[in-house]
Coordinates of C-alpha atoms in Angstrom, one line a residue:
M69 CA -41.4 -36.6 19.9
A70 CA -38.4 -37.8 21.9
T71 CA -35.1 -37.0 20.5
I72 CA -31.8 -38.9 20.7
N73 CA -30.5 -36.2 23.0
N74 CA -33.5 -36.7 25.4
M75 CA -33.4 -40.5 25.3
I76 CA -29.7 -40.8 26.1
W77 CA -28.6 -37.9 28.2
T78 CA -31.7 -37.9 30.5
G79 CA -31.2 -41.6 31.2
N80 CA -34.2 -42.7 29.3
L81 CA -32.6 -45.6 27.5
S82 CA -35.7 -47.8 27.4
L83 CA -36.0 -47.7 23.6
F84 CA -32.5 -49.1 23.1
N85 CA -32.7 -51.4 26.2
N86 CA -35.9 -53.0 24.9
Y87 CA -34.5 -53.3 21.4
A88 CA -31.4 -55.1 22.8
A89 CA -33.5 -57.4 25.1
N90 CA -35.9 -58.4 22.4
N91 CA -33.2 -59.1 19.9
N92 CA -30.5 -60.3 22.4
Q93 CA -28.2 -57.7 20.9
S94 CA -26.7 -55.5 23.7
A95 CA -24.1 -54.6 21.1
A96 CA -26.8 -52.6 19.3
R97 CA -27.4 -50.4 22.3
N98 CA -23.7 -49.9 22.7
S99 CA -23.2 -49.1 19.1
L100 CA -26.0 -46.5 19.1
N101 CA -24.6 -45.0 22.3
A102 CA -21.2 -44.9 20.6
L103 CA -22.8 -43.3 17.5
W104 CA -24.4 -40.6 19.5
Q105 CA -21.3 -40.0 21.6
N106 CA -19.2 -39.6 18.4
Y107 CA -21.8 -37.3 16.9
S108 CA -22.0 -35.2 20.0
N109 CA -18.2 -34.8 20.0
F110 CA -18.3 -34.0 16.3
N111 CA -21.1 -31.6 16.7
D112 CA -19.3 -29.7 19.4
N113 CA -16.1 -29.6 17.4
A114 CA -18.0 -28.6 14.3
A115 CA -19.7 -25.7 16.1
S116 CA -16.4 -24.6 17.5
T117 CA -14.8 -24.9 14.1
A118 CA -17.6 -23.0 12.5
A119 CA -17.2 -20.2 15.0
G120 CA -13.5 -20.1 14.4
L121 CA -14.1 -20.0 10.6
S122 CA -16.5 -17.2 11.1
E123 CA -13.8 -15.2 12.9
I124 CA -11.3 -16.1 10.1
R125 CA -13.8 -14.9 7.5
Q126 CA -14.3 -11.6 9.4
N127 CA -10.6 -11.1 9.8
A128 CA -10.0 -11.9 6.1
S129 CA -12.7 -9.5 5.1
A130 CA -11.1 -6.8 7.2
L131 CA -7.7 -7.7 5.7
M132 CA -9.0 -7.4 2.1
E133 CA -10.7 -4.1 2.9
S134 CA -7.4 -2.7 4.3
Y135 CA -5.6 -4.1 1.2
D136 CA -8.1 -2.4 -1.1
T137 CA -7.8 0.9 0.8
A138 CA -4.0 0.7 0.8
K139 CA -4.0 0.0 -2.9
Q140 CA -6.3 2.8 -3.7
T141 CA -4.4 5.2 -1.5
F142 CA -1.1 4.1 -3.1
Y143 CA -2.4 4.7 -6.7
A144 CA -4.0 8.0 -5.8
E145 CA -0.7 9.3 -4.3
F146 CA 1.2 7.8 -7.2
D147 CA -1.0 9.6 -9.8
D148 CA -0.8 12.9 -7.9
N149 CA 3.0 12.7 -7.7
M150 CA 3.4 11.7 -11.4
D151 CA 1.1 14.5 -12.6
A152 CA 2.8 17.1 -10.4
L153 CA 6.4 16.1 -11.4
R154 CA 5.5 15.8 -15.1
N155 CA 4.1 19.3 -15.1
S156 CA 6.9 20.9 -13.1
A157 CA 9.5 19.1 -15.2
S158 CA 7.8 20.4 -18.4
A159 CA 7.8 23.9 -17.0
V160 CA 11.5 23.9 -16.4
R161 CA 12.3 22.3 -19.7
N162 CA 10.4 25.0 -21.5
F163 CA 11.5 27.9 -19.2
N164 CA 13.5 30.8 -20.5
F165 CA 16.1 31.6 -17.9
N166 CA 17.1 34.8 -19.6
V167 CA 15.6 37.0 -16.9
G168 CA 17.0 40.3 -18.2
E169 CA 18.9 43.1 -16.5
N170 CA 18.5 44.1 -12.9
A171 CA 17.2 40.7 -12.0
V172 CA 19.2 40.9 -8.8
T173 CA 19.7 44.2 -7.0
Q174 CA 21.4 44.8 -3.7
T175 CA 20.8 47.8 -1.4
E176 CA 23.2 48.7 1.4
N177 CA 21.6 50.1 4.5
V178 CA 23.4 51.9 7.3
A179 CA 21.8 52.0 10.7
S180 CA 22.1 55.0 13.1
D181 CA 24.8 53.1 15.0
G182 CA 26.8 52.6 11.9
T183 CA 25.8 48.9 11.3
R184 CA 25.6 48.1 7.6
T185 CA 23.2 45.5 6.2
T186 CA 22.6 44.5 2.6
T187 CA 19.1 43.8 1.2
T188 CA 18.8 41.6 -1.9
T189 CA 15.8 42.1 -4.2
Y190 CA 14.8 39.9 -7.1
S191 CA 12.9 41.1 -10.1
D192 CA 9.6 39.4 -11.0
A193 CA 11.3 37.5 -13.8
M194 CA 13.9 36.2 -11.4
R195 CA 11.4 35.3 -8.7
N196 CA 9.4 33.4 -11.4
A197 CA 12.6 31.5 -12.4
L198 CA 13.3 30.6 -8.8
D199 CA 9.8 29.5 -8.1
T200 CA 9.8 27.3 -11.3
V201 CA 13.0 25.5 -10.2
R202 CA 11.8 25.2 -6.6
N203 CA 8.5 23.5 -7.8
L204 CA 10.6 21.0 -9.7
V205 CA 12.9 20.3 -6.8
N206 CA 9.9 20.0 -4.3
D207 CA 8.0 17.7 -6.7
Y208 CA 11.1 15.6 -7.3
N209 CA 11.7 15.2 -3.6
D210 CA 8.0 14.4 -2.9
T211 CA 8.1 11.6 -5.6
L212 CA 11.4 10.2 -4.3
N213 CA 10.0 10.1 -0.7
F214 CA 6.8 8.5 -2.0
F215 CA 8.7 5.6 -3.6
S216 CA 11.1 5.3 -0.7
D217 CA 8.3 5.2 1.8
N218 CA 6.5 2.5 -0.1
A219 CA 9.6 0.5 -1.2
Q220 CA 8.4 -2.6 0.7
V221 CA 5.2 -2.8 -1.5
S222 CA 7.1 -4.5 -4.3
G223 CA 10.5 -4.9 -6.0
R224 CA 9.3 -2.6 -8.8
V225 CA 8.5 0.2 -6.3
E226 CA 11.9 -0.3 -4.7
R227 CA 13.6 0.1 -8.1
M228 CA 11.6 3.2 -8.8
A229 CA 13.0 4.6 -5.5
Q230 CA 16.5 3.8 -6.7
N231 CA 15.9 5.4 -10.0
F232 CA 14.7 8.7 -8.5
G233 CA 17.4 8.6 -5.9
D234 CA 20.1 8.3 -8.5
T235 CA 20.9 12.0 -8.7
T236 CA 24.4 11.8 -7.4
Y237 CA 26.0 11.3 -10.8
R238 CA 25.4 14.9 -11.6
A239 CA 25.8 16.2 -8.1
G240 CA 28.8 18.4 -9.1
S241 CA 26.8 20.1 -11.9
Y242 CA 23.8 20.7 -9.6
Q243 CA 26.1 22.0 -6.8
S244 CA 27.6 24.6 -9.2
I245 CA 24.2 26.3 -9.5
G246 CA 23.2 26.0 -5.9
I247 CA 21.4 22.7 -5.7
S248 CA 22.9 20.1 -3.4
V249 CA 22.3 16.4 -3.4
G250 CA 21.6 14.5 -0.2
R251 CA 22.7 11.0 0.7
N252 CA 19.3 9.6 -0.3
G253 CA 19.2 11.6 -3.6
A254 CA 17.0 14.4 -2.2
L255 CA 17.7 17.9 -3.5
T256 CA 18.2 21.2 -1.6
I257 CA 18.3 24.7 -3.1
D258 CA 20.6 27.5 -2.0
E259 CA 18.4 30.4 -3.4
A260 CA 21.2 33.0 -3.4
T261 CA 23.6 30.8 -5.3
L262 CA 20.9 29.7 -7.8
A263 CA 19.8 33.3 -8.4
S264 CA 23.4 34.3 -9.0
A265 CA 23.8 31.4 -11.5
I266 CA 20.7 32.3 -13.4
N267 CA 21.7 35.9 -13.5
E268 CA 25.2 35.3 -14.7
N269 CA 24.8 32.1 -16.9
P270 CA 21.2 31.5 -17.8
S271 CA 22.1 29.1 -20.7
G272 CA 24.3 27.0 -18.3
V273 CA 21.4 26.8 -15.8
A274 CA 19.0 25.8 -18.6
N275 CA 21.4 23.0 -19.7
I276 CA 21.8 21.6 -16.1
L277 CA 18.1 21.8 -15.2
G278 CA 16.3 21.8 -18.6
R279 CA 16.1 19.4 -21.5
N280 CA 19.5 17.9 -20.9
G281 CA 19.4 18.0 -17.1
L282 CA 17.2 17.4 -14.0
A283 CA 13.9 18.1 -15.7
D284 CA 14.7 15.6 -18.5
T285 CA 15.7 13.0 -15.9
A286 CA 12.5 13.5 -14.0
A287 CA 10.4 13.3 -17.1
R288 CA 12.0 10.0 -18.1
N289 CA 11.6 8.5 -14.7
V290 CA 7.9 9.5 -14.8
E291 CA 7.5 7.8 -18.1
T292 CA 9.1 4.6 -16.7
A293 CA 7.0 4.7 -13.6
N294 CA 3.7 5.2 -15.6
A295 CA 4.6 2.4 -17.9
Q296 CA 4.7 0.0 -14.9
R297 CA 1.9 1.6 -13.0
D298 CA -0.5 -1.3 -12.9
R299 CA 2.2 -3.7 -11.8
L300 CA 3.7 -1.6 -9.0
F301 CA 1.3 -2.7 -6.2
L302 CA 1.3 -6.5 -5.8
D303 CA -2.0 -8.4 -6.1
A304 CA -3.3 -9.9 -2.9
K305 CA -2.1 -13.4 -3.6
S306 CA 1.4 -12.3 -4.3
M307 CA 1.5 -10.0 -1.3
F308 CA 0.1 -12.5 1.2
G309 CA 1.6 -15.7 -0.3
D310 CA 0.4 -19.0 1.0
Q311 CA -1.6 -17.4 3.7
F312 CA -3.9 -16.0 1.0
D313 CA -4.7 -19.5 -0.2
A314 CA -5.5 -20.6 3.4
V315 CA -7.8 -17.6 3.9
A316 CA -9.5 -18.3 0.6
L317 CA -10.1 -21.9 1.7
Y318 CA -11.9 -20.8 4.8
T319 CA -13.8 -18.0 3.3
G320 CA -15.3 -19.8 0.3
R321 CA -17.6 -22.8 0.0
A322 CA -15.8 -24.7 2.8
F323 CA -17.1 -22.2 5.3
V324 CA -20.6 -22.7 4.2
D325 CA -20.2 -26.5 4.3
M326 CA -18.8 -26.5 7.8
T327 CA -21.5 -24.2 9.0
T328 CA -24.1 -26.7 7.6
I329 CA -22.4 -29.7 9.1
S330 CA -22.5 -28.1 12.6
H331 CA -26.3 -28.3 12.4
I332 CA -26.6 -32.0 11.3
G333 CA -27.8 -32.9 14.8
N334 CA -31.2 -31.3 14.1
L335 CA -31.7 -33.6 11.2
V336 CA -30.6 -36.7 13.1
N337 CA -32.9 -36.0 15.9
M338 CA -35.8 -35.6 13.5
L339 CA -35.3 -39.2 12.4
F340 CA -36.2 -40.6 15.9

């Protein structure tokens, strides 16, 4: 069966010429030619559009996959940081800094050339105290870095970074026991100063780091962050804004419809 495509584009216009001659209606031939020309243009455009939409759909799929991966990674790291900091804060809050006598001993050594060196040794109790504080400081810094590194995710995450970075108001107290506060709120331990403070004033250290100090601040920040957990990472629509609506338009029923339209020529040809 001859198709419109064959009849027009191979020069075989007898069907339309005879129709026009018999009915003295050359306009009919012209209108049918115009119809096919318009359809041919539309078909080409539709096919091109469908191919473009296919690429959009593939890109959108990749975008959503990366969004899901980023979201899952964010929450996995969030949960790890919250669990670690909560545990280390609890350990410091409940720790007994009374490490007993001989917690710090110093031995002077004299070399054969007369050079003198001093070796400091910590008892197991003191070493345990230092490790407990170090764990809290490390976990606090890790959590602060996590929120700071992801501050662009949402305003809530940015505020969490600010909360954890607000350690400067007690910087003087921390400094007195060997913990310095950086410009971004990160903490650094001077082990010798901390050990001396624990040895000489364990109750003071417990007050600065324990229930009324850093550990308590960390625990409160963890509670605040956990209370907002499910709202920290923006949903895709909020993150991508109007572009998300555009992607949804081209990846839903519209894509299917456009793909179908691009093949209308087959149906039209079958009618002739």
